[in-house]
Amino acid sequence: MARKALWKRSDKFAFGAWTVMNAGGDPFGEATRPQLSGPDAVRGLGERDVYGFEFHDNDLVPIGTPPRRRDAILREVRKIMGSTGIKATAGTTNLFSHRVFKDGAFTSHDPKVRAYAVQKAMAGIDLAAELGAGVYIFWGGREGAEVDVAKDPVEALKRFREAMNFLCAYVLDQGYKMVFSIEPKPNEPRSDMYLATAGHALAFIATLDHPDMAGVNPELAHVKMAGLNVVHEVAQPLEAGKLVDIHLNAQKPLRFDQDMSFGADNPKEALLVVKLLSDYGYAGTKAFDCHPYRTEADPWDFVERNMTAYKLLEAKVDRVNSDARLVAMLEELTGADDAGLGDVLLSYSRKNAAKLRGMKFDPAKLAERRLLYERIDQRLTEILLGAE
Ligand code: GCO
Ligand code: MN
């Protein structure tokens, strides 16, 4: 891309190393571009002023790597981090590729598989700590079912919780500065997965031994696969103080996991996600989890377009927030006259309840208030399309 880069490291963009390591293979066809190694992926991202990378244990250290080779890979990655300035922002465990996890990892029926999964996660956590990653992601890729009669979902959640509790205690015991992040997904690769949305994950986190140690990284494409609202999916953990990371991408609703670049499908929706993060001062990393089109020869245009899209949308958010017509319409909408209400709705007390009971309302009159949604939505569309 000839254009001057719009992003800076301080934007805190990250990419999964696996996004650029994706070589274009899909369930129907072979790879279409060369396979990058983990260190090469990190180097390529670092050279493009990306703030951070996220990684699975096996993106850097394949299963079965002897300890000396592992340490040599880590030295190489640290060197790349030093020379390019990129940081390791989040680690995670690959608990889905190996056939041992064909029926789940933490939720497998087989206690030996569960133990292997927890052992693998412990080693992944060590790796993440060694590289300085402050977030550790749990995406339950194989935690689900095709045959519900064969796996009790209550028991499965209990097993998931046992694993998370064990690993939280491990992190505390090691003295690592790390928070866990659950990444929800409704389906794919399993027919149905546990912890399908941010709401499921938040409810589950509240049941952990150390709920303060865990948050959520919603992924836009995941919730769209279920036909749900991406802005709401991000808002729920944000409002709960639990948004510890985010996976940005795009997806047409109700389809297979397309993992398209941020903004590629629905720019208005992408704009509203950026607006949410920016209006509420989200300070964590903004990670892109998608992959280049299979037709690409290398992943670098893909990397640049995702960050460029975010920055262009961010500039639009400033336009939206300072647009006099839009601001005036929103103020009219949200600044309803509450004279006489006082603090009656702020909290329950017998006094407030008595006051509320005695109030007179005229619902027909209240219903007369104009709600300029057509104009508001149109104004947003106009700003997005670059109209004056
Ligand atoms: C997917 C997921 C993964 C996870 C990754 C880290 O649908 O494949 O989004 O890419 O984000 O495994 O948890
Ligand atoms: Mn993801």
mmCIF file of C-alpha atoms and ligand atoms in Angstrom:
data_model
loop_
_atom_site.group_PDB
_atom_site.id
_atom_site.type_symbol
_atom_site.label_atom_id
_atom_site.label_comp_id
_atom_site.label_asym_id
_atom_site.label_seq_id
_atom_site.Cartn_x
_atom_site.Cartn_y
_atom_site.Cartn_z
ATOM 1 C CA MET A 1 0.000 0.000 0.000
ATOM 2 C CA ALA A 2 1.480 3.300 -1.074
ATOM 3 C CA ARG A 3 -0.584 5.364 1.357
ATOM 4 C CA LYS A 4 1.061 6.560 4.561
ATOM 5 C CA ALA A 5 0.156 4.290 7.454
ATOM 6 C CA LEU A 6 -2.688 5.708 9.537
ATOM 7 C CA TRP A 7 -1.954 3.687 12.656
ATOM 8 C CA LYS A 8 0.623 3.970 15.395
ATOM 9 C CA ARG A 9 1.766 1.532 18.023
ATOM 10 C CA SER A 10 -0.121 3.586 20.613
ATOM 11 C CA ASP A 11 -3.377 2.492 18.922
ATOM 12 C CA LYS A 12 -2.770 -0.855 20.621
ATOM 13 C CA PHE A 13 -3.705 -3.018 17.663
ATOM 14 C CA ALA A 14 -2.851 -6.681 17.840
ATOM 15 C CA PHE A 15 -3.173 -9.662 15.522
ATOM 16 C CA GLY A 16 -3.333 -13.312 16.312
ATOM 17 C CA ALA A 17 -0.075 -14.789 14.982
ATOM 18 C CA TRP A 18 -2.326 -17.497 13.542
ATOM 19 C CA THR A 19 -4.134 -14.942 11.346
ATOM 20 C CA VAL A 20 -1.057 -14.321 9.215
ATOM 21 C CA MET A 21 0.064 -17.947 9.531
ATOM 22 C CA ASN A 22 -3.180 -18.959 7.824
ATOM 23 C CA ALA A 23 -2.006 -20.357 4.498
ATOM 24 C CA GLY A 24 -5.411 -20.334 2.796
ATOM 25 C CA GLY A 25 -6.376 -23.980 3.315
ATOM 26 C CA ASP A 26 -10.054 -24.628 3.989
ATOM 27 C CA PRO A 27 -12.165 -27.778 4.430
ATOM 28 C CA PHE A 28 -12.475 -28.000 0.635
ATOM 29 C CA GLY A 29 -9.026 -27.120 -0.568
ATOM 30 C CA GLU A 30 -5.333 -27.007 0.036
ATOM 31 C CA ALA A 31 -3.141 -24.079 1.074
ATOM 32 C CA THR A 32 -2.762 -21.287 -1.453
ATOM 33 C CA ARG A 33 0.244 -19.430 -0.030
ATOM 34 C CA PRO A 34 3.439 -20.325 1.819
ATOM 35 C CA GLN A 35 3.156 -21.254 5.485
ATOM 36 C CA LEU A 36 4.805 -18.615 7.705
ATOM 37 C CA SER A 37 6.575 -19.806 10.839
ATOM 38 C CA GLY A 38 5.537 -18.321 14.200
ATOM 39 C CA PRO A 39 8.678 -16.160 14.512
ATOM 40 C CA ASP A 40 8.255 -14.925 10.901
ATOM 41 C CA ALA A 41 4.651 -14.020 11.634
ATOM 42 C CA VAL A 42 5.701 -12.021 14.695
ATOM 43 C CA ARG A 43 8.488 -10.323 12.742
ATOM 44 C CA GLY A 44 6.186 -9.336 9.867
ATOM 45 C CA LEU A 45 3.663 -7.845 12.284
ATOM 46 C CA GLY A 46 6.363 -6.037 14.267
ATOM 47 C CA GLU A 47 7.836 -4.540 11.115
ATOM 48 C CA ARG A 48 4.427 -3.060 10.317
ATOM 49 C CA ASP A 49 4.156 -1.204 13.625
ATOM 50 C CA VAL A 50 1.593 -3.541 15.095
ATOM 51 C CA TYR A 51 1.507 -3.110 18.882
ATOM 52 C CA GLY A 52 1.047 -6.725 19.843
ATOM 53 C CA PHE A 53 0.572 -10.332 18.858
ATOM 54 C CA GLU A 54 -1.562 -13.063 20.350
ATOM 55 C CA PHE A 55 -0.508 -16.665 20.006
ATOM 56 C CA HIS A 56 -1.429 -20.262 20.669
ATOM 57 C CA ASP A 57 1.232 -22.342 22.404
ATOM 58 C CA ASN A 58 1.639 -24.364 19.188
ATOM 59 C CA ASP A 59 1.914 -21.329 16.883
ATOM 60 C CA LEU A 60 5.360 -20.883 18.408
ATOM 61 C CA VAL A 61 6.170 -24.288 19.857
ATOM 62 C CA PRO A 62 4.667 -27.275 17.998
ATOM 63 C CA ILE A 63 3.526 -30.266 20.083
ATOM 64 C CA GLY A 64 6.467 -32.546 20.864
ATOM 65 C CA THR A 65 9.179 -29.871 20.546
ATOM 66 C CA PRO A 66 12.125 -30.830 22.806
ATOM 67 C CA PRO A 67 12.753 -28.360 25.685
ATOM 68 C CA ARG A 68 16.027 -27.039 24.224
ATOM 69 C CA ARG A 69 14.398 -26.280 20.899
ATOM 70 C CA ARG A 70 11.502 -24.578 22.757
ATOM 71 C CA ASP A 71 13.940 -22.325 24.567
ATOM 72 C CA ALA A 72 15.743 -21.509 21.306
ATOM 73 C CA ILE A 73 12.418 -20.520 19.670
ATOM 74 C CA LEU A 74 11.595 -18.319 22.660
ATOM 75 C CA ARG A 75 14.995 -16.631 22.432
ATOM 76 C CA GLU A 76 14.360 -15.950 18.743
ATOM 77 C CA VAL A 77 10.892 -14.514 19.415
ATOM 78 C CA ARG A 78 12.238 -12.327 22.236
ATOM 79 C CA LYS A 79 14.915 -11.040 19.895
ATOM 80 C CA ILE A 80 12.283 -10.137 17.299
ATOM 81 C CA MET A 81 10.255 -8.425 20.013
ATOM 82 C CA GLY A 82 13.327 -6.445 21.007
ATOM 83 C CA SER A 83 14.264 -5.393 17.503
ATOM 84 C CA THR A 84 10.764 -4.532 16.206
ATOM 85 C CA GLY A 85 9.134 -3.342 19.452
ATOM 86 C CA ILE A 86 6.140 -5.675 19.159
ATOM 87 C CA LYS A 87 4.762 -7.069 22.426
ATOM 88 C CA ALA A 88 3.180 -10.402 23.286
ATOM 89 C CA THR A 89 -0.265 -9.264 24.409
ATOM 90 C CA ALA A 90 -2.212 -12.511 24.806
ATOM 91 C CA GLY A 91 -1.454 -16.211 24.909
ATOM 92 C CA THR A 92 -3.786 -19.140 24.532
ATOM 93 C CA THR A 93 -3.772 -22.924 24.306
ATOM 94 C CA ASN A 94 -4.526 -24.869 21.183
ATOM 95 C CA LEU A 95 -7.028 -27.320 22.622
ATOM 96 C CA PHE A 96 -8.707 -28.080 19.318
ATOM 97 C CA SER A 97 -6.318 -29.165 16.507
ATOM 98 C CA HIS A 98 -4.979 -32.460 17.810
ATOM 99 C CA ARG A 99 -7.317 -35.423 17.425
ATOM 100 C CA VAL A 100 -6.987 -36.139 21.155
ATOM 101 C CA PHE A 101 -9.411 -33.216 21.611
ATOM 102 C CA LYS A 102 -11.974 -34.560 19.139
ATOM 103 C CA ASP A 103 -14.603 -34.703 21.880
ATOM 104 C CA GLY A 104 -13.485 -31.734 23.941
ATOM 105 C CA ALA A 105 -10.569 -30.779 26.157
ATOM 106 C CA PHE A 106 -11.748 -29.497 29.543
ATOM 107 C CA THR A 107 -15.156 -31.066 28.889
ATOM 108 C CA SER A 108 -13.983 -34.405 27.519
ATOM 109 C CA HIS A 109 -15.537 -37.503 29.081
ATOM 110 C CA ASP A 110 -12.071 -38.939 29.535
ATOM 111 C CA PRO A 111 -10.349 -37.731 32.722
ATOM 112 C CA LYS A 112 -6.936 -38.366 31.106
ATOM 113 C CA VAL A 113 -7.806 -36.087 28.199
ATOM 114 C CA ARG A 114 -8.998 -33.445 30.676
ATOM 115 C CA ALA A 115 -5.773 -33.774 32.626
ATOM 116 C CA TYR A 116 -3.691 -33.517 29.443
ATOM 117 C CA ALA A 117 -5.652 -30.386 28.464
ATOM 118 C CA VAL A 118 -5.028 -28.733 31.831
ATOM 119 C CA GLN A 119 -1.352 -29.724 31.716
ATOM 120 C CA LYS A 120 -1.085 -28.238 28.203
ATOM 121 C CA ALA A 121 -2.764 -25.032 29.383
ATOM 122 C CA MET A 122 -0.316 -24.803 32.327
ATOM 123 C CA ALA A 123 2.604 -25.009 29.901
ATOM 124 C CA GLY A 124 0.952 -22.441 27.642
ATOM 125 C CA ILE A 125 0.480 -20.112 30.590
ATOM 126 C CA ASP A 126 4.184 -20.481 31.435
ATOM 127 C CA LEU A 127 5.050 -19.613 27.831
ATOM 128 C CA ALA A 128 2.764 -16.570 27.877
ATOM 129 C CA ALA A 129 4.256 -15.419 31.186
ATOM 130 C CA GLU A 130 7.785 -15.809 29.813
ATOM 131 C CA LEU A 131 6.902 -13.540 26.884
ATOM 132 C CA GLY A 132 5.120 -11.033 29.141
ATOM 133 C CA ALA A 133 1.533 -11.544 27.944
ATOM 134 C CA GLY A 134 -0.985 -10.182 30.462
ATOM 135 C CA VAL A 135 -4.059 -11.903 29.025
ATOM 136 C CA TYR A 136 -4.633 -15.628 28.589
ATOM 137 C CA ILE A 137 -7.505 -16.649 26.339
ATOM 138 C CA PHE A 138 -9.787 -19.645 26.634
ATOM 139 C CA TRP A 139 -11.672 -20.369 23.452
ATOM 140 C CA GLY A 140 -13.469 -23.651 23.853
ATOM 141 C CA GLY A 141 -13.053 -24.746 20.241
ATOM 142 C CA ARG A 142 -13.973 -28.354 20.922
ATOM 143 C CA GLU A 143 -16.024 -27.800 24.071
ATOM 144 C CA GLY A 144 -19.414 -28.711 22.737
ATOM 145 C CA ALA A 145 -21.454 -31.501 21.286
ATOM 146 C CA GLU A 146 -23.202 -32.970 18.304
ATOM 147 C CA VAL A 147 -25.009 -35.577 20.382
ATOM 148 C CA ASP A 148 -26.451 -33.960 23.470
ATOM 149 C CA VAL A 149 -27.772 -37.232 24.835
ATOM 150 C CA ALA A 150 -24.151 -38.422 25.013
ATOM 151 C CA LYS A 151 -22.849 -35.500 27.017
ATOM 152 C CA ASP A 152 -24.632 -33.955 29.971
ATOM 153 C CA PRO A 153 -24.283 -30.185 29.501
ATOM 154 C CA VAL A 154 -24.515 -29.557 33.249
ATOM 155 C CA GLU A 155 -21.647 -31.964 33.853
ATOM 156 C CA ALA A 156 -19.695 -30.409 30.969
ATOM 157 C CA LEU A 157 -19.959 -26.926 32.496
ATOM 158 C CA LYS A 158 -18.889 -28.326 35.846
ATOM 159 C CA ARG A 159 -15.778 -29.809 34.234
ATOM 160 C CA PHE A 160 -15.051 -26.572 32.404
ATOM 161 C CA ARG A 161 -15.269 -24.760 35.759
ATOM 162 C CA GLU A 162 -12.968 -27.257 37.481
ATOM 163 C CA ALA A 163 -10.315 -26.660 34.821
ATOM 164 C CA MET A 164 -10.625 -22.883 35.032
ATOM 165 C CA ASN A 165 -10.461 -22.940 38.828
ATOM 166 C CA PHE A 166 -7.379 -25.151 38.736
ATOM 167 C CA LEU A 167 -5.640 -22.829 36.272
ATOM 168 C CA CYS A 168 -6.585 -19.632 38.125
ATOM 169 C CA ALA A 169 -5.042 -21.118 41.249
ATOM 170 C CA TYR A 170 -1.954 -22.073 39.232
ATOM 171 C CA VAL A 171 -1.506 -18.484 38.014
ATOM 172 C CA LEU A 172 -1.886 -17.158 41.559
ATOM 173 C CA ASP A 173 0.529 -19.729 42.913
ATOM 174 C CA GLN A 174 3.142 -18.824 40.285
ATOM 175 C CA GLY A 175 2.659 -15.117 40.981
ATOM 176 C CA TYR A 176 1.985 -14.369 37.284
ATOM 177 C CA LYS A 177 0.357 -11.049 36.445
ATOM 178 C CA MET A 178 -2.267 -12.427 34.125
ATOM 179 C CA VAL A 179 -6.011 -12.306 33.615
ATOM 180 C CA PHE A 180 -8.017 -14.999 31.904
ATOM 181 C CA SER A 181 -10.338 -14.223 29.058
ATOM 182 C CA ILE A 182 -13.138 -16.453 27.827
ATOM 183 C CA GLU A 183 -13.869 -16.196 24.117
ATOM 184 C CA PRO A 184 -17.436 -17.228 23.345
ATOM 185 C CA LYS A 185 -18.569 -18.865 20.122
ATOM 186 C CA PRO A 186 -21.923 -20.509 19.362
ATOM 187 C CA ASN A 187 -20.795 -23.239 16.941
ATOM 188 C CA GLU A 188 -18.016 -24.358 14.594
ATOM 189 C CA PRO A 189 -16.107 -26.561 14.838
ATOM 190 C CA ARG A 190 -18.645 -28.278 17.121
ATOM 191 C CA SER A 191 -22.284 -28.381 16.168
ATOM 192 C CA ASP A 192 -23.092 -26.465 19.343
ATOM 193 C CA MET A 193 -20.564 -25.043 21.769
ATOM 194 C CA TYR A 194 -20.861 -24.277 25.464
ATOM 195 C CA LEU A 195 -20.429 -20.615 26.479
ATOM 196 C CA ALA A 196 -21.953 -19.469 23.202
ATOM 197 C CA THR A 197 -22.100 -15.702 23.786
ATOM 198 C CA ALA A 198 -20.600 -13.043 26.047
ATOM 199 C CA GLY A 199 -23.666 -13.355 28.267
ATOM 200 C CA HIS A 200 -23.069 -17.074 28.758
ATOM 201 C CA ALA A 201 -19.413 -16.385 29.567
ATOM 202 C CA LEU A 202 -20.228 -13.647 32.083
ATOM 203 C CA ALA A 203 -22.691 -15.854 33.918
ATOM 204 C CA PHE A 204 -20.115 -18.659 34.009
ATOM 205 C CA ILE A 205 -17.325 -16.361 35.262
ATOM 206 C CA ALA A 206 -19.488 -15.339 38.221
ATOM 207 C CA THR A 207 -19.381 -18.990 39.363
ATOM 208 C CA LEU A 208 -15.569 -19.316 39.375
ATOM 209 C CA ASP A 209 -13.501 -19.415 42.560
ATOM 210 C CA HIS A 210 -11.738 -16.225 41.414
ATOM 211 C CA PRO A 211 -14.236 -14.294 39.275
ATOM 212 C CA ASP A 212 -12.021 -11.202 39.457
ATOM 213 C CA MET A 213 -9.349 -13.015 37.467
ATOM 214 C CA ALA A 214 -11.487 -13.580 34.417
ATOM 215 C CA GLY A 215 -13.088 -11.479 31.707
ATOM 216 C CA VAL A 216 -14.312 -11.885 28.166
ATOM 217 C CA ASN A 217 -12.990 -11.252 24.661
ATOM 218 C CA PRO A 218 -16.016 -11.166 22.420
ATOM 219 C CA GLU A 219 -15.503 -11.771 18.711
ATOM 220 C CA LEU A 220 -17.754 -9.928 16.285
ATOM 221 C CA ALA A 221 -17.981 -12.760 13.765
ATOM 222 C CA HIS A 222 -18.867 -15.326 16.397
ATOM 223 C CA VAL A 223 -22.000 -13.612 17.600
ATOM 224 C CA LYS A 224 -23.006 -12.781 14.033
ATOM 225 C CA MET A 225 -22.872 -16.456 13.185
ATOM 226 C CA ALA A 226 -25.788 -16.734 15.608
ATOM 227 C CA GLY A 227 -27.524 -13.780 13.977
ATOM 228 C CA LEU A 228 -27.114 -11.606 17.077
ATOM 229 C CA ASN A 229 -26.056 -7.985 17.520
ATOM 230 C CA VAL A 230 -22.310 -7.342 17.602
ATOM 231 C CA VAL A 231 -22.568 -3.995 19.388
ATOM 232 C CA HIS A 232 -24.601 -5.515 22.192
ATOM 233 C CA GLU A 233 -22.195 -8.444 22.423
ATOM 234 C CA VAL A 234 -19.337 -6.031 23.132
ATOM 235 C CA ALA A 235 -21.434 -3.724 25.336
ATOM 236 C CA GLN A 236 -22.388 -6.416 27.817
ATOM 237 C CA PRO A 237 -18.855 -7.267 29.052
ATOM 238 C CA LEU A 238 -17.857 -3.605 28.713
ATOM 239 C CA GLU A 239 -20.640 -2.540 31.056
ATOM 240 C CA ALA A 240 -19.704 -5.317 33.472
ATOM 241 C CA GLY A 241 -16.076 -4.130 33.597
ATOM 242 C CA LYS A 242 -15.090 -7.455 32.014
ATOM 243 C CA LEU A 243 -13.927 -6.501 28.533
ATOM 244 C CA VAL A 244 -10.284 -7.575 28.655
ATOM 245 C CA ASP A 245 -9.661 -7.990 24.922
ATOM 246 C CA ILE A 246 -11.685 -8.019 21.722
ATOM 247 C CA HIS A 247 -11.492 -9.974 18.465
ATOM 248 C CA LEU A 248 -12.403 -7.732 15.553
ATOM 249 C CA ASN A 249 -13.450 -9.076 12.159
ATOM 250 C CA ALA A 250 -16.491 -9.300 9.907
ATOM 251 C CA GLN A 251 -19.020 -11.947 9.040
ATOM 252 C CA LYS A 252 -22.230 -12.282 7.099
ATOM 253 C CA PRO A 253 -24.937 -13.460 9.497
ATOM 254 C CA LEU A 254 -25.916 -17.099 9.965
ATOM 255 C CA ARG A 255 -23.133 -18.670 7.906
ATOM 256 C CA PHE A 256 -19.957 -20.656 8.403
ATOM 257 C CA ASP A 257 -17.124 -18.858 10.183
ATOM 258 C CA GLN A 258 -15.954 -16.489 7.455
ATOM 259 C CA ASP A 259 -13.367 -14.506 9.447
ATOM 260 C CA MET A 260 -13.345 -11.553 7.059
ATOM 261 C CA SER A 261 -11.455 -8.345 7.704
ATOM 262 C CA PHE A 262 -12.866 -5.718 10.033
ATOM 263 C CA GLY A 263 -15.375 -3.524 8.188
ATOM 264 C CA ALA A 264 -15.507 -5.823 5.163
ATOM 265 C CA ASP A 265 -19.146 -6.723 5.574
ATOM 266 C CA ASN A 266 -21.079 -4.057 7.474
ATOM 267 C CA PRO A 267 -19.272 -0.739 7.924
ATOM 268 C CA LYS A 268 -22.075 0.851 9.968
ATOM 269 C CA GLU A 269 -21.965 -1.940 12.485
ATOM 270 C CA ALA A 270 -18.154 -1.730 12.571
ATOM 271 C CA LEU A 271 -18.420 2.028 13.119
ATOM 272 C CA LEU A 272 -20.721 1.503 16.093
ATOM 273 C CA VAL A 273 -18.272 -0.972 17.643
ATOM 274 C CA VAL A 274 -15.435 1.551 17.291
ATOM 275 C CA LYS A 275 -17.710 4.247 18.717
ATOM 276 C CA LEU A 276 -18.552 2.091 21.714
ATOM 277 C CA LEU A 277 -14.894 1.342 22.459
ATOM 278 C CA SER A 278 -13.902 4.948 21.995
ATOM 279 C CA ASP A 279 -16.844 6.564 23.863
ATOM 280 C CA TYR A 280 -16.203 4.345 26.878
ATOM 281 C CA GLY A 281 -12.421 4.730 26.786
ATOM 282 C CA TYR A 282 -11.646 1.023 26.320
ATOM 283 C CA ALA A 283 -7.913 0.816 27.007
ATOM 284 C CA GLY A 284 -7.112 -2.819 26.205
ATOM 285 C CA THR A 285 -5.680 -4.173 22.981
ATOM 286 C CA LYS A 286 -7.838 -4.317 19.889
ATOM 287 C CA ALA A 287 -6.971 -7.593 18.245
ATOM 288 C CA PHE A 288 -7.891 -8.618 14.724
ATOM 289 C CA ASP A 289 -8.851 -12.257 14.424
ATOM 290 C CA CYS A 290 -9.607 -12.987 10.804
ATOM 291 C CA HIS A 291 -7.624 -14.168 7.833
ATOM 292 C CA PRO A 292 -6.655 -13.017 4.364
ATOM 293 C CA TYR A 293 -8.834 -14.098 1.482
ATOM 294 C CA ARG A 294 -7.701 -17.410 0.100
ATOM 295 C CA THR A 295 -6.813 -15.626 -3.118
ATOM 296 C CA GLU A 296 -4.028 -13.581 -1.446
ATOM 297 C CA ALA A 297 -0.399 -14.437 -2.110
ATOM 298 C CA ASP A 298 0.757 -13.120 1.272
ATOM 299 C CA PRO A 299 -0.944 -11.727 4.374
ATOM 300 C CA TRP A 300 0.417 -8.185 4.465
ATOM 301 C CA ASP A 301 -2.248 -6.217 2.570
ATOM 302 C CA PHE A 302 -4.689 -7.928 4.916
ATOM 303 C CA VAL A 303 -2.801 -6.730 7.994
ATOM 304 C CA GLU A 304 -2.683 -3.151 6.772
ATOM 305 C CA ARG A 305 -6.313 -2.985 5.678
ATOM 306 C CA ASN A 306 -7.630 -4.030 9.083
ATOM 307 C CA MET A 307 -5.763 -1.296 10.939
ATOM 308 C CA THR A 308 -6.553 1.253 8.221
ATOM 309 C CA ALA A 309 -10.260 0.422 8.435
ATOM 310 C CA TYR A 310 -10.238 0.883 12.206
ATOM 311 C CA LYS A 311 -8.483 4.249 11.976
ATOM 312 C CA LEU A 312 -10.834 5.531 9.244
ATOM 313 C CA LEU A 313 -13.824 4.462 11.316
ATOM 314 C CA GLU A 314 -12.321 6.116 14.380
ATOM 315 C CA ALA A 315 -12.097 9.384 12.452
ATOM 316 C CA LYS A 316 -15.754 8.941 11.498
ATOM 317 C CA VAL A 317 -16.618 8.470 15.163
ATOM 318 C CA ASP A 318 -15.142 11.907 15.856
ATOM 319 C CA ARG A 319 -17.281 13.288 13.043
ATOM 320 C CA VAL A 320 -20.363 11.557 14.456
ATOM 321 C CA ASN A 321 -19.728 12.807 17.979
ATOM 322 C CA SER A 322 -19.214 16.388 16.835
ATOM 323 C CA ASP A 323 -21.902 16.589 14.173
ATOM 324 C CA ALA A 324 -24.147 19.447 15.331
ATOM 325 C CA ARG A 325 -27.308 18.057 13.713
ATOM 326 C CA LEU A 326 -26.850 14.580 15.056
ATOM 327 C CA VAL A 327 -25.853 15.787 18.509
ATOM 328 C CA ALA A 328 -28.913 18.040 18.678
ATOM 329 C CA MET A 329 -31.248 15.208 17.648
ATOM 330 C CA LEU A 330 -29.715 12.809 20.154
ATOM 331 C CA GLU A 331 -29.984 15.392 22.912
ATOM 332 C CA GLU A 332 -33.618 15.937 22.121
ATOM 333 C CA LEU A 333 -34.124 12.210 22.250
ATOM 334 C CA THR A 334 -32.302 11.404 25.439
ATOM 335 C CA GLY A 335 -32.791 14.635 27.390
ATOM 336 C CA ALA A 336 -36.446 14.071 28.180
ATOM 337 C CA ASP A 337 -37.961 16.394 30.756
ATOM 338 C CA ASP A 338 -37.843 14.559 34.059
ATOM 339 C CA ALA A 339 -38.978 17.501 36.166
ATOM 340 C CA GLY A 340 -40.828 16.309 39.217
ATOM 341 C CA LEU A 341 -39.321 12.827 39.142
ATOM 342 C CA GLY A 342 -36.437 13.714 41.428
ATOM 343 C CA ASP A 343 -34.429 10.670 42.449
ATOM 344 C CA VAL A 344 -37.463 8.452 42.661
ATOM 345 C CA LEU A 345 -36.157 5.871 40.213
ATOM 346 C CA LEU A 346 -32.553 5.917 41.370
ATOM 347 C CA SER A 347 -33.026 3.513 44.211
ATOM 348 C CA TYR A 348 -35.783 1.736 46.020
ATOM 349 C CA SER A 349 -36.978 3.046 49.367
ATOM 350 C CA ARG A 350 -40.423 2.921 50.927
ATOM 351 C CA LYS A 351 -40.531 6.689 50.574
ATOM 352 C CA ASN A 352 -39.717 6.524 46.869
ATOM 353 C CA ALA A 353 -42.189 3.723 46.338
ATOM 354 C CA ALA A 354 -44.925 5.785 48.017
ATOM 355 C CA LYS A 355 -43.978 8.825 45.959
ATOM 356 C CA LEU A 356 -44.059 6.795 42.744
ATOM 357 C CA ARG A 357 -47.417 5.310 43.632
ATOM 358 C CA GLY A 358 -48.838 8.823 44.030
ATOM 359 C CA MET A 359 -47.569 10.177 40.718
ATOM 360 C CA LYS A 360 -49.943 10.918 37.857
ATOM 361 C CA PHE A 361 -48.973 9.862 34.330
ATOM 362 C CA ASP A 362 -50.739 10.449 31.063
ATOM 363 C CA PRO A 363 -49.531 7.585 28.826
ATOM 364 C CA ALA A 364 -51.301 8.973 25.740
ATOM 365 C CA LYS A 365 -49.495 12.270 26.193
ATOM 366 C CA LEU A 366 -46.170 10.562 26.847
ATOM 367 C CA ALA A 367 -46.614 8.574 23.652
ATOM 368 C CA GLU A 368 -46.901 11.779 21.628
ATOM 369 C CA ARG A 369 -43.217 12.551 21.966
ATOM 370 C CA ARG A 370 -41.467 12.473 18.589
ATOM 371 C CA LEU A 371 -38.593 10.050 18.214
ATOM 372 C CA LEU A 372 -36.529 11.072 15.224
ATOM 373 C CA TYR A 373 -35.042 7.666 14.508
ATOM 374 C CA GLU A 374 -35.347 7.886 10.717
ATOM 375 C CA ARG A 375 -33.473 11.173 10.680
ATOM 376 C CA ILE A 376 -30.878 10.034 13.192
ATOM 377 C CA ASP A 377 -30.138 6.826 11.335
ATOM 378 C CA GLN A 378 -30.020 8.653 8.018
ATOM 379 C CA ARG A 379 -27.616 11.261 9.435
ATOM 380 C CA LEU A 380 -25.292 8.479 10.577
ATOM 381 C CA THR A 381 -25.497 6.921 7.112
ATOM 382 C CA GLU A 382 -24.688 10.279 5.521
ATOM 383 C CA ILE A 383 -21.638 10.812 7.709
ATOM 384 C CA LEU A 384 -20.467 7.283 6.945
ATOM 385 C CA LEU A 385 -20.894 7.937 3.227
ATOM 386 C CA GLY A 386 -18.950 11.179 3.460
ATOM 387 C CA ALA A 387 -21.862 13.595 2.855
ATOM 388 C CA GLU A 388 -21.649 17.164 4.175
HETATM 389 C C1 GCO B 1 -11.944 -19.256 15.926
HETATM 390 C C2 GCO B 1 -11.430 -18.474 17.095
HETATM 391 C C3 GCO B 1 -9.973 -18.621 17.313
HETATM 392 C C4 GCO B 1 -9.556 -18.087 18.651
HETATM 393 C C5 GCO B 1 -8.148 -18.463 18.978
HETATM 394 C C6 GCO B 1 -7.664 -17.833 20.251
HETATM 395 O O1 GCO B 1 -13.122 -19.120 15.653
HETATM 396 O O2 GCO B 1 -11.196 -19.993 15.299
HETATM 397 O O3 GCO B 1 -11.797 -17.124 16.908
HETATM 398 O O4 GCO B 1 -9.273 -17.987 16.280
HETATM 399 O O5 GCO B 1 -9.694 -16.707 18.686
HETATM 400 O O6 GCO B 1 -8.061 -19.820 19.063
HETATM 401 O O7 GCO B 1 -8.489 -18.122 21.284
HETATM 402 MN MN MN B 2 -11.112 -15.269 17.979
#
